[in-house]
Amino acid sequence: DAGITQSPRHKVTETGTPVTLRCHQTENHRYMYWYRQDPGHGLRLIHYSYGVKDTDKGEVSDGYSVSRSKTEDFLLTLESATSSQTSVYFCAIRGGSNQPQHFGDGTRLSIL
Amino acid sequence: RKEVEQDPGPFNVPEGATVAFNCTYSNSASQSFFWYRQDCRKEPKLLMSVYSSGNEDGRFTAQLNRASQYISLLIRDSKLSDSATYLCAVTSVEYDYKLSFGAGTTVTVRA
């Protein structure tokens, strides 16, 4: 299995609180991604990174920010969590062109 | 139109049967193609890449039809353990950084 670790695996928090999810890889891959997956929507790209300090928005980036200060870590932050952000969040990594993505185990986030 | 579309199913098949389903993509410049398997409440896992000439991996066969812009997955001799959701994923030349995923096709194999 690809060396990807997501933390925390589960989190319950309240509306309005900040939340940070971490993705850590040991593969030294250039590309990293954050997705959310909800029933009826499939996987939706939130943000991605193509190198240290190089990030860009995906299709559902509103309400989320990311940072990548090291190759191995990609952080996803919900500045002020809302109930609509209750979801399963997956991190993925990719080595390069024409390569598949490999996913972490996911983080189940519930915002009450 | 969505970039990648799949028949959601479900495909309910008996053990030992053959099941096949397609995934259509809208961008003719699409470059790379993959099938993923996702079990309930788990992460997607790469099942196989799809090559231009088609390829097999055990009981699984993937095909690419560039003219009609679809990829297919065929599962022979279905096992109970094949029950899952199968996601197709596509990259394009213009957006090489990004995989576009279909919403998935659910397969249920019954005893």
Coordinates of N, CA and C in Angstrom, one line a residue:
Chain A
D1 N 0.8 -1.2 0.0 CA 0.0 0.0 0.0 C 0.9 1.3 0.0
A2 N 0.4 2.3 -0.7 CA 1.1 3.5 -0.7 C 1.2 4.1 0.7
G3 N 2.3 4.8 1.0 CA 2.5 5.3 2.3 C 1.8 6.6 2.5
I4 N 0.5 6.5 2.8 CA -0.3 7.7 3.1 C -1.0 7.6 4.4
T5 N -0.9 8.5 5.2 CA -1.5 8.5 6.5 C -2.4 9.8 6.7
Q6 N -3.6 9.6 7.0 CA -4.5 10.7 7.3 C -4.8 10.8 8.8
S7 N -4.8 12.0 9.3 CA -5.2 12.1 10.7 C -6.0 13.4 10.9
P8 N -7.0 13.4 11.8 CA -7.5 12.2 12.5 C -8.3 11.3 11.6
R9 N -8.6 10.1 12.0 CA -9.5 9.2 11.2 C -10.9 9.6 11.4
H10 N -11.3 10.1 12.6 CA -12.6 10.5 12.9 C -12.6 11.7 13.7
K11 N -13.5 12.6 13.5 CA -13.6 13.8 14.3 C -15.0 14.3 14.3
V12 N -15.5 14.7 15.5 CA -16.8 15.3 15.7 C -16.5 16.7 16.3
T13 N -17.1 17.7 15.7 CA -16.9 19.1 16.2 C -18.1 19.9 16.0
E14 N -18.0 21.1 16.5 CA -19.2 22.0 16.4 C -19.1 23.0 15.3
T15 N -20.2 23.5 14.9 CA -20.3 24.5 13.9 C -19.5 25.8 14.4
G16 N -18.7 26.3 13.5 CA -18.0 27.5 13.8 C -16.6 27.3 14.3
T17 N -16.2 26.1 14.6 CA -14.9 25.8 15.1 C -13.9 25.6 13.9
P18 N -12.6 25.9 14.1 CA -11.7 25.6 13.0 C -11.3 24.1 13.1
V19 N -11.0 23.5 11.9 CA -10.6 22.1 11.9 C -9.5 21.9 10.9
T20 N -8.5 21.2 11.3 CA -7.4 20.9 10.4 C -7.2 19.4 10.2
L21 N -7.2 19.0 9.0 CA -6.9 17.6 8.7 C -5.5 17.5 8.1
R22 N -4.9 16.4 8.4 CA -3.5 16.2 7.9 C -3.4 15.0 7.0
C23 N -2.6 15.2 6.0 CA -2.2 14.1 5.1 C -0.7 14.0 5.1
H24 N -0.2 12.8 5.4 CA 1.3 12.6 5.4 C 1.6 11.5 4.5
Q25 N 2.6 11.7 3.6 CA 3.1 10.7 2.7 C 4.6 10.4 2.9
T26 N 4.9 9.2 2.6 CA 6.3 8.7 2.7 C 6.9 8.4 1.3
E27 N 6.1 8.7 0.2 CA 6.5 8.3 -1.1 C 7.3 9.3 -1.9
N28 N 7.4 10.5 -1.3 CA 8.1 11.7 -2.0 C 7.4 12.0 -3.3
H29 N 6.1 11.8 -3.3 CA 5.3 12.2 -4.6 C 5.1 13.7 -4.6
R30 N 5.1 14.2 -5.9 CA 4.9 15.6 -6.1 C 3.5 16.1 -5.9
Y31 N 2.5 15.3 -6.4 CA 1.1 15.7 -6.3 C 0.4 15.2 -5.1
M32 N -0.4 16.1 -4.5 CA -1.2 15.7 -3.4 C -2.6 16.3 -3.6
Y33 N -3.6 15.6 -3.1 CA -5.0 16.1 -3.4 C -5.9 15.9 -2.1
W34 N -6.8 16.7 -2.0 CA -7.9 16.6 -1.0 C -9.2 16.5 -1.7
Y35 N -10.0 15.4 -1.4 CA -11.3 15.2 -1.9 C -12.3 15.1 -0.7
R36 N -13.5 15.4 -1.1 CA -14.6 15.0 -0.2 C -15.5 14.0 -0.9
Q37 N -16.2 13.1 -0.2 CA -17.1 12.2 -0.8 C -18.4 12.2 -0.1
D38 N -19.5 12.5 -0.8 CA -20.8 12.5 -0.2 C -21.7 11.6 -1.0
P39 N -22.7 11.1 -0.4 CA -23.7 10.3 -1.1 C -24.3 11.1 -2.3
G40 N -24.3 10.5 -3.5 CA -24.9 11.1 -4.6 C -24.0 12.1 -5.4
H41 N -22.8 12.3 -4.8 CA -21.9 13.3 -5.5 C -20.6 12.6 -5.9
G42 N -20.3 11.5 -5.4 CA -19.0 10.9 -5.7 C -17.8 11.7 -5.1
L43 N -16.7 11.5 -5.7 CA -15.5 12.2 -5.2 C -15.4 13.6 -5.8
R44 N -15.2 14.6 -5.0 CA -15.1 16.0 -5.5 C -13.8 16.6 -5.0
L45 N -13.1 17.2 -5.9 CA -11.8 17.7 -5.6 C -11.9 19.0 -4.9
I46 N -11.3 19.2 -3.7 CA -11.3 20.4 -3.0 C -10.1 21.3 -3.3
H47 N -8.9 20.8 -3.1 CA -7.7 21.5 -3.4 C -6.7 20.4 -3.8
Y48 N -5.7 20.9 -4.5 CA -4.5 20.0 -4.8 C -3.2 20.8 -4.7
S49 N -2.2 20.0 -4.7 CA -0.8 20.6 -4.7 C 0.1 19.9 -5.7
Y50 N 0.9 20.8 -6.3 CA 1.8 20.2 -7.3 C 3.3 20.5 -6.9
G51 N 3.4 20.8 -5.6 CA 4.8 21.0 -5.1 C 4.7 21.8 -3.8
V52 N 5.9 21.9 -3.1 CA 5.9 22.6 -1.9 C 5.5 24.1 -2.1
K53 N 4.5 24.5 -1.4 CA 4.0 25.9 -1.5 C 3.2 26.1 -2.7
D54 N 3.0 25.1 -3.6 CA 2.3 25.3 -4.8 C 0.9 24.5 -4.7
T55 N -0.2 25.3 -4.6 CA -1.5 24.7 -4.4 C -2.5 25.4 -5.3
D56 N -3.6 24.8 -5.6 CA -4.6 25.4 -6.4 C -5.9 24.8 -6.0
K57 N -7.0 25.5 -6.4 CA -8.3 25.2 -6.1 C -8.9 24.1 -7.0
G58 N -9.8 23.2 -6.3 CA -10.5 22.3 -7.1 C -11.9 22.8 -7.3
E59 N -12.8 21.9 -7.5 CA -14.2 22.3 -7.8 C -15.1 22.7 -6.7
V60 N -14.7 22.3 -5.4 CA -15.5 22.7 -4.3 C -14.6 23.2 -3.2
S61 N -13.9 24.3 -3.5 CA -12.9 24.9 -2.6 C -13.4 25.9 -1.6
D62 N -14.6 26.4 -1.8 CA -15.1 27.4 -0.9 C -15.2 26.9 0.5
G63 N -14.7 27.7 1.5 CA -14.7 27.3 2.9 C -13.5 26.4 3.3
Y64 N -12.6 26.2 2.4 CA -11.5 25.3 2.7 C -10.2 26.1 2.3
S65 N -9.1 25.9 3.1 CA -7.8 26.3 2.7 C -6.8 25.2 2.9
V66 N -5.7 25.3 2.2 CA -4.7 24.2 2.3 C -3.3 24.8 2.5
S67 N -2.4 24.0 2.9 CA -1.0 24.4 3.0 C -0.1 23.2 2.8
R68 N 1.0 23.5 2.1 CA 2.0 22.4 1.9 C 3.4 23.0 2.1
S69 N 3.9 22.9 3.3 CA 5.2 23.5 3.6 C 6.3 22.5 3.5
K70 N 6.0 21.2 3.4 CA 6.9 20.1 3.2 C 6.4 19.2 2.1
T71 N 7.2 18.5 1.4 CA 6.8 17.5 0.4 C 5.8 16.5 1.0
E72 N 6.1 16.1 2.2 CA 5.3 15.0 2.8 C 4.0 15.3 3.4
D73 N 3.8 16.6 3.7 CA 2.5 17.0 4.4 C 1.7 17.9 3.7
F74 N 0.4 17.6 3.7 CA -0.6 18.5 3.0 C -1.8 18.7 4.0
L75 N -2.0 19.9 4.4 CA -3.0 20.2 5.4 C -4.2 20.8 4.8
L76 N -5.4 20.3 5.3 CA -6.6 20.9 4.8 C -7.3 21.6 6.1
T77 N -7.6 22.9 5.9 CA -8.2 23.6 7.0 C -9.6 24.1 6.7
L78 N -10.5 23.8 7.6 CA -11.9 24.4 7.6 C -11.8 25.6 8.6
E79 N -11.8 26.8 8.1 CA -11.6 27.9 9.0 C -12.7 28.1 10.0
S80 N -13.9 27.8 9.6 CA -15.1 27.9 10.4 C -16.1 26.9 9.9
A81 N -16.0 25.7 10.6 CA -16.8 24.6 10.0 C -18.3 24.8 10.0
T82 N -18.9 24.3 9.0 CA -20.4 24.3 8.9 C -20.9 22.9 8.7
S83 N -22.2 22.7 9.0 CA -22.7 21.4 8.9 C -22.7 20.8 7.5
S84 N -22.6 21.7 6.5 CA -22.5 21.2 5.1 C -21.2 20.6 4.8
Q85 N -20.2 20.8 5.7 CA -18.9 20.2 5.5 C -18.7 18.8 6.2
T86 N -19.8 18.4 6.8 CA -19.8 17.0 7.2 C -19.7 16.1 6.0
S87 N -18.6 15.2 6.1 CA -18.3 14.4 4.9 C -17.2 13.4 5.3
V88 N -16.9 12.6 4.3 CA -15.7 11.8 4.4 C -14.6 12.5 3.5
Y89 N -13.5 12.7 4.1 CA -12.4 13.4 3.3 C -11.3 12.4 3.0
F90 N -10.9 12.4 1.8 CA -9.8 11.6 1.3 C -8.6 12.4 0.8
C91 N -7.5 12.0 1.2 CA -6.2 12.5 0.7 C -5.7 11.6 -0.4
A92 N -5.1 12.1 -1.4 CA -4.5 11.2 -2.4 C -3.2 11.7 -2.9
I93 N -2.3 10.8 -3.3 CA -1.0 11.3 -3.8 C -0.8 10.7 -5.2
R94 N 0.1 11.3 -6.0 CA 0.3 10.8 -7.3 C 1.8 11.2 -7.7
G95 N 2.5 10.2 -8.3 CA 3.9 10.4 -8.6 C 4.1 11.4 -9.8
G96 N 3.3 11.3 -10.8 CA 3.6 12.1 -12.0 C 2.6 11.8 -13.1
S97 N 3.0 12.3 -14.3 CA 2.1 12.2 -15.5 C 1.7 10.8 -15.7
N98 N 0.5 10.6 -16.1 CA 0.0 9.3 -16.5 C 0.0 8.2 -15.4
Q99 N 0.2 8.7 -14.2 CA 0.2 7.8 -13.0 C -1.1 7.9 -12.3
P100 N -1.6 6.8 -11.7 CA -2.8 6.8 -10.9 C -2.6 7.5 -9.6
Q101 N -3.7 7.9 -9.0 CA -3.7 8.4 -7.6 C -3.8 7.2 -6.7
H102 N -3.2 7.4 -5.5 CA -3.4 6.4 -4.4 C -4.0 7.2 -3.2
F103 N -5.0 6.6 -2.6 CA -5.7 7.3 -1.5 C -5.3 6.8 -0.1
G104 N -5.5 7.8 0.8 CA -5.4 7.5 2.2 C -6.7 6.8 2.7
D105 N -6.7 6.4 4.0 CA -7.8 5.7 4.5 C -9.1 6.6 4.7
G106 N -8.9 7.9 4.7 CA -10.0 8.8 4.9 C -10.2 9.3 6.3
T107 N -10.9 10.5 6.4 CA -11.2 11.1 7.7 C -12.7 11.3 7.7
R108 N -13.4 10.8 8.7 CA -14.8 11.0 8.8 C -15.1 12.2 9.7
L109 N -15.6 13.2 9.1 CA -15.8 14.5 9.9 C -17.2 14.8 10.0
S110 N -17.7 15.0 11.3 CA -19.0 15.3 11.6 C -19.1 16.7 12.2
I111 N -19.9 17.6 11.7 CA -20.0 18.9 12.3 C -21.4 19.1 12.7
L112 N -21.5 19.3 14.0 CA -22.9 19.4 14.6 C -23.3 20.8 14.8
Chain B
R1 N -22.6 18.7 -19.4 CA -22.3 17.3 -19.4 C -21.2 17.0 -18.4
K2 N -21.3 15.9 -17.7 CA -20.2 15.6 -16.8 C -19.0 15.1 -17.6
E3 N -17.8 15.3 -17.0 CA -16.6 14.8 -17.7 C -16.6 13.3 -17.8
V4 N -17.0 12.6 -16.7 CA -17.0 11.2 -16.7 C -18.3 10.7 -16.2
E5 N -18.9 9.8 -16.9 CA -20.2 9.3 -16.5 C -20.2 7.8 -16.4
Q6 N -20.9 7.3 -15.4 CA -21.1 5.8 -15.2 C -22.5 5.5 -14.9
D7 N -22.9 4.3 -15.4 CA -24.2 3.8 -15.0 C -24.1 3.4 -13.5
P8 N -24.9 4.0 -12.6 CA -24.7 3.7 -11.2 C -25.1 2.3 -10.8
G9 N -25.9 1.6 -11.7 CA -26.3 0.2 -11.3 C -27.5 0.3 -10.3
P10 N -27.6 -0.6 -9.4 CA -26.7 -1.7 -9.2 C -26.8 -2.9 -10.2
F11 N -25.7 -3.5 -10.4 CA -25.7 -4.8 -11.2 C -25.7 -5.9 -10.1
N12 N -26.8 -6.6 -10.1 CA -26.9 -7.8 -9.2 C -26.7 -9.1 -10.0
V13 N -25.6 -9.8 -9.7 CA -25.3 -11.0 -10.5 C -25.0 -12.1 -9.6
P14 N -25.3 -13.4 -10.0 CA -25.0 -14.5 -9.2 C -23.5 -14.9 -9.3
E15 N -23.0 -15.5 -8.3 CA -21.6 -16.0 -8.3 C -21.4 -16.8 -9.6
G16 N -20.2 -16.5 -10.1 CA -19.8 -17.3 -11.3 C -20.2 -16.6 -12.6
A17 N -21.1 -15.6 -12.5 CA -21.5 -14.9 -13.7 C -20.4 -13.9 -14.2
T18 N -20.7 -13.4 -15.4 CA -19.8 -12.3 -16.0 C -20.6 -11.1 -16.0
V19 N -20.0 -10.0 -15.6 CA -20.6 -8.7 -15.5 C -19.7 -7.7 -16.2
A20 N -20.3 -6.8 -16.9 CA -19.5 -5.8 -17.6 C -20.3 -4.4 -17.6
F21 N -19.5 -3.4 -17.5 CA -20.1 -2.1 -17.5 C -19.1 -1.1 -18.1
N22 N -19.7 0.1 -18.5 CA -18.9 1.1 -19.2 C -18.7 2.4 -18.4
C23 N -17.9 3.2 -18.9 CA -17.6 4.5 -18.3 C -17.4 5.4 -19.6
T24 N -18.2 6.5 -19.7 CA -17.9 7.4 -20.9 C -17.2 8.6 -20.4
Y25 N -16.4 9.2 -21.2 CA -15.7 10.4 -20.9 C -16.0 11.4 -22.0
S26 N -15.9 12.7 -21.7 CA -16.3 13.7 -22.6 C -15.2 14.4 -23.4
N27 N -14.0 14.3 -22.8 CA -12.8 15.0 -23.3 C -12.0 14.1 -24.3
S28 N -12.1 14.4 -25.5 CA -11.4 13.5 -26.5 C -9.9 13.5 -26.3
A29 N -9.4 14.5 -25.6 CA -7.9 14.6 -25.3 C -7.5 13.8 -24.1
S30 N -8.4 13.0 -23.5 CA -8.1 12.3 -22.3 C -6.9 11.3 -22.6
Q31 N -6.1 11.2 -21.6 CA -4.8 10.6 -21.8 C -4.6 9.2 -21.1
S32 N -5.0 9.2 -19.9 CA -4.8 8.0 -19.0 C -6.1 7.6 -18.4
F33 N -6.3 6.3 -18.2 CA -7.6 5.8 -17.7 C -7.3 4.7 -16.7
F34 N -8.2 4.7 -15.7 CA -8.0 3.8 -14.5 C -9.3 3.3 -14.0
W35 N -9.3 2.1 -13.5 CA -10.5 1.6 -12.7 C -10.0 1.5 -11.3
Y36 N -10.9 2.0 -10.4 CA -10.7 1.8 -9.0 C -11.9 1.0 -8.4
R37 N -11.6 0.4 -7.3 CA -12.6 -0.3 -6.5 C -12.8 0.3 -5.2
Q38 N -14.0 0.5 -4.8 CA -14.3 1.1 -3.5 C -15.3 0.3 -2.7
D39 N -14.9 -0.2 -1.6 CA -15.8 -0.9 -0.7 C -16.5 0.1 0.2
C40 N -17.6 -0.3 0.8 CA -18.4 0.6 1.6 C -17.6 1.2 2.7
R41 N -17.6 2.5 2.8 CA -17.0 3.3 3.8 C -15.4 3.1 3.8
K42 N -14.9 2.7 2.7 CA -13.4 2.6 2.6 C -12.9 3.5 1.5
E43 N -11.6 3.6 1.4 CA -11.0 4.5 0.4 C -11.0 3.8 -1.0
P44 N -11.0 4.5 -2.1 CA -10.9 3.9 -3.4 C -9.5 3.3 -3.5
K45 N -9.5 2.1 -4.1 CA -8.2 1.4 -4.3 C -8.0 1.1 -5.8
L46 N -6.8 1.4 -6.3 CA -6.6 1.1 -7.7 C -6.8 -0.3 -8.1
L47 N -7.6 -0.6 -9.0 CA -7.9 -1.9 -9.5 C -6.9 -2.2 -10.7
M48 N -7.0 -1.4 -11.7 CA -6.1 -1.5 -12.8 C -6.1 -0.3 -13.7
S49 N -4.9 -0.1 -14.3 CA -4.9 0.9 -15.4 C -5.5 0.3 -16.7
V50 N -5.9 1.2 -17.6 CA -6.4 0.8 -18.8 C -5.5 1.2 -20.0
Y51 N -5.1 0.2 -20.7 CA -4.2 0.5 -21.8 C -4.9 0.5 -23.1
S52 N -4.3 1.2 -24.1 CA -5.0 1.3 -25.4 C -5.4 0.0 -26.1
S53 N -4.5 -1.0 -25.9 CA -4.8 -2.3 -26.5 C -5.6 -3.2 -25.7
G54 N -6.1 -2.7 -24.5 CA -6.8 -3.5 -23.6 C -5.9 -4.3 -22.7
N55 N -6.4 -4.7 -21.6 CA -5.5 -5.5 -20.7 C -6.3 -6.3 -19.7
E56 N -5.7 -7.4 -19.2 CA -6.3 -8.3 -18.3 C -5.5 -8.3 -17.0
D57 N -6.3 -8.6 -15.9 CA -5.6 -8.8 -14.7 C -6.4 -9.9 -14.0
G58 N -6.1 -11.1 -14.2 CA -6.8 -12.2 -13.6 C -8.2 -12.3 -14.3
R59 N -9.2 -12.2 -13.4 CA -10.6 -12.2 -13.9 C -11.1 -10.9 -14.5
F60 N -10.3 -9.9 -14.4 CA -10.7 -8.5 -14.8 C -10.1 -8.2 -16.2
T61 N -11.0 -7.6 -17.0 CA -10.5 -7.2 -18.3 C -11.0 -5.7 -18.6
A62 N -10.0 -4.9 -18.9 CA -10.4 -3.5 -19.2 C -10.1 -3.2 -20.7
Q63 N -11.0 -2.4 -21.2 CA -10.9 -2.0 -22.7 C -11.1 -0.5 -22.8
L64 N -10.4 0.0 -23.8 CA -10.6 1.4 -24.1 C -11.1 1.6 -25.5
N65 N -12.1 2.3 -25.7 CA -12.6 2.7 -27.1 C -12.5 4.2 -27.3
R66 N -11.4 4.6 -27.9 CA -11.2 6.0 -28.1 C -12.2 6.6 -29.0
A67 N -12.6 5.9 -30.0 CA -13.5 6.5 -31.0 C -14.9 6.8 -30.4
S68 N -15.3 6.0 -29.5 CA -16.6 6.2 -28.9 C -16.5 6.8 -27.5
Q69 N -15.2 7.0 -27.1 CA -14.9 7.7 -25.8 C -15.5 6.9 -24.6
Y70 N -15.2 5.7 -24.5 CA -15.6 5.0 -23.3 C -14.5 3.9 -22.9
I71 N -14.5 3.6 -21.6 CA -13.7 2.5 -21.2 C -14.7 1.5 -20.6
S72 N -14.3 0.2 -20.5 CA -15.1 -0.8 -20.0 C -14.4 -1.7 -19.0
L73 N -15.1 -2.3 -18.1 CA -14.6 -3.3 -17.2 C -15.4 -4.5 -17.2
L74 N -14.8 -5.7 -17.4 CA -15.5 -6.9 -17.4 C -14.9 -7.8 -16.3
I75 N -15.8 -8.4 -15.6 CA -15.4 -9.3 -14.5 C -16.0 -10.7 -14.8
R76 N -15.1 -11.6 -14.9 CA -15.5 -13.0 -15.2 C -15.5 -13.8 -13.9
D77 N -16.4 -14.8 -13.9 CA -16.4 -15.8 -12.8 C -16.6 -15.0 -11.5
S78 N -17.6 -14.2 -11.4 CA -17.7 -13.2 -10.2 C -17.7 -14.0 -8.9
K79 N -17.1 -13.3 -7.9 CA -17.0 -13.8 -6.6 C -17.8 -12.9 -5.7
L80 N -18.2 -13.4 -4.5 CA -18.9 -12.6 -3.6 C -18.0 -11.4 -3.2
S81 N -16.7 -11.6 -3.1 CA -15.8 -10.5 -2.8 C -15.7 -9.5 -3.8
D82 N -16.2 -9.7 -5.0 CA -16.2 -8.6 -6.0 C -17.3 -7.6 -5.8
S83 N -18.2 -7.8 -4.8 CA -19.2 -6.8 -4.5 C -18.5 -5.5 -4.0
A84 N -18.8 -4.4 -4.7 CA -18.1 -3.2 -4.5 C -18.7 -2.1 -5.4
T85 N -18.2 -0.9 -5.3 CA -18.5 0.1 -6.2 C -17.2 0.3 -7.0
Y86 N -17.4 0.4 -8.4 CA -16.2 0.5 -9.3 C -16.2 1.9 -9.9
L87 N -15.1 2.6 -9.7 CA -15.0 4.0 -10.1 C -14.1 4.0 -11.3
C88 N -14.4 4.8 -12.3 CA -13.5 5.0 -13.4 C -12.9 6.4 -13.2
A89 N -11.7 6.6 -13.7 CA -11.0 7.8 -13.6 C -10.2 8.1 -14.9
V90 N -10.2 9.4 -15.2 CA -9.6 9.8 -16.5 C -8.8 11.1 -16.3
T91 N -7.6 11.1 -16.9 CA -6.8 12.4 -17.0 C -6.9 12.9 -18.4
S92 N -6.5 14.2 -18.5 CA -6.5 14.8 -19.8 C -5.1 15.5 -20.0
V93 N -4.8 15.7 -21.3 CA -3.6 16.4 -21.6 C -3.6 17.8 -21.0
E94 N -4.8 18.5 -21.1 CA -4.8 19.9 -20.6 C -4.7 20.0 -19.1
Y95 N -5.3 19.0 -18.4 CA -5.3 19.0 -16.9 C -4.6 17.7 -16.4
D96 N -3.4 17.6 -16.8 CA -2.7 16.4 -16.4 C -2.6 16.2 -14.9
Y97 N -2.7 17.2 -14.1 CA -2.6 17.1 -12.7 C -3.8 16.4 -12.1
K98 N -4.9 16.4 -12.8 CA -6.2 16.0 -12.3 C -6.7 14.8 -12.8
L99 N -7.2 13.9 -11.9 CA -8.1 12.8 -12.3 C -9.5 13.2 -12.2
S100 N -10.3 12.9 -13.2 CA -11.8 13.1 -13.1 C -12.4 11.7 -12.8
F101 N -13.2 11.7 -11.8 CA -13.8 10.4 -11.4 C -15.2 10.3 -11.8
G102 N -15.7 9.1 -12.2 CA -17.1 8.9 -12.3 C -17.7 8.7 -10.9
A103 N -19.0 8.7 -10.8 CA -19.7 8.5 -9.5 C -19.7 7.0 -9.1
G104 N -19.4 6.1 -10.0 CA -19.3 4.8 -9.6 C -20.4 3.9 -10.1
T105 N -20.1 2.6 -10.3 CA -21.1 1.6 -10.6 C -21.0 0.5 -9.5
T106 N -22.2 0.3 -8.9 CA -22.3 -0.7 -7.8 C -22.6 -2.1 -8.4
V107 N -21.7 -3.0 -7.9 CA -21.9 -4.4 -8.3 C -22.2 -5.2 -7.0
T108 N -23.2 -6.0 -7.1 CA -23.5 -6.9 -6.0 C -23.5 -8.3 -6.5
V109 N -22.7 -9.2 -5.9 CA -22.6 -10.6 -6.3 C -23.3 -11.4 -5.3
R110 N -24.3 -12.2 -5.7 CA -25.1 -13.0 -4.7 C -24.8 -14.4 -4.8
A111 N -24.9 -15.1 -3.7 CA -24.6 -16.5 -3.6 C -25.6 -17.3 -4.3

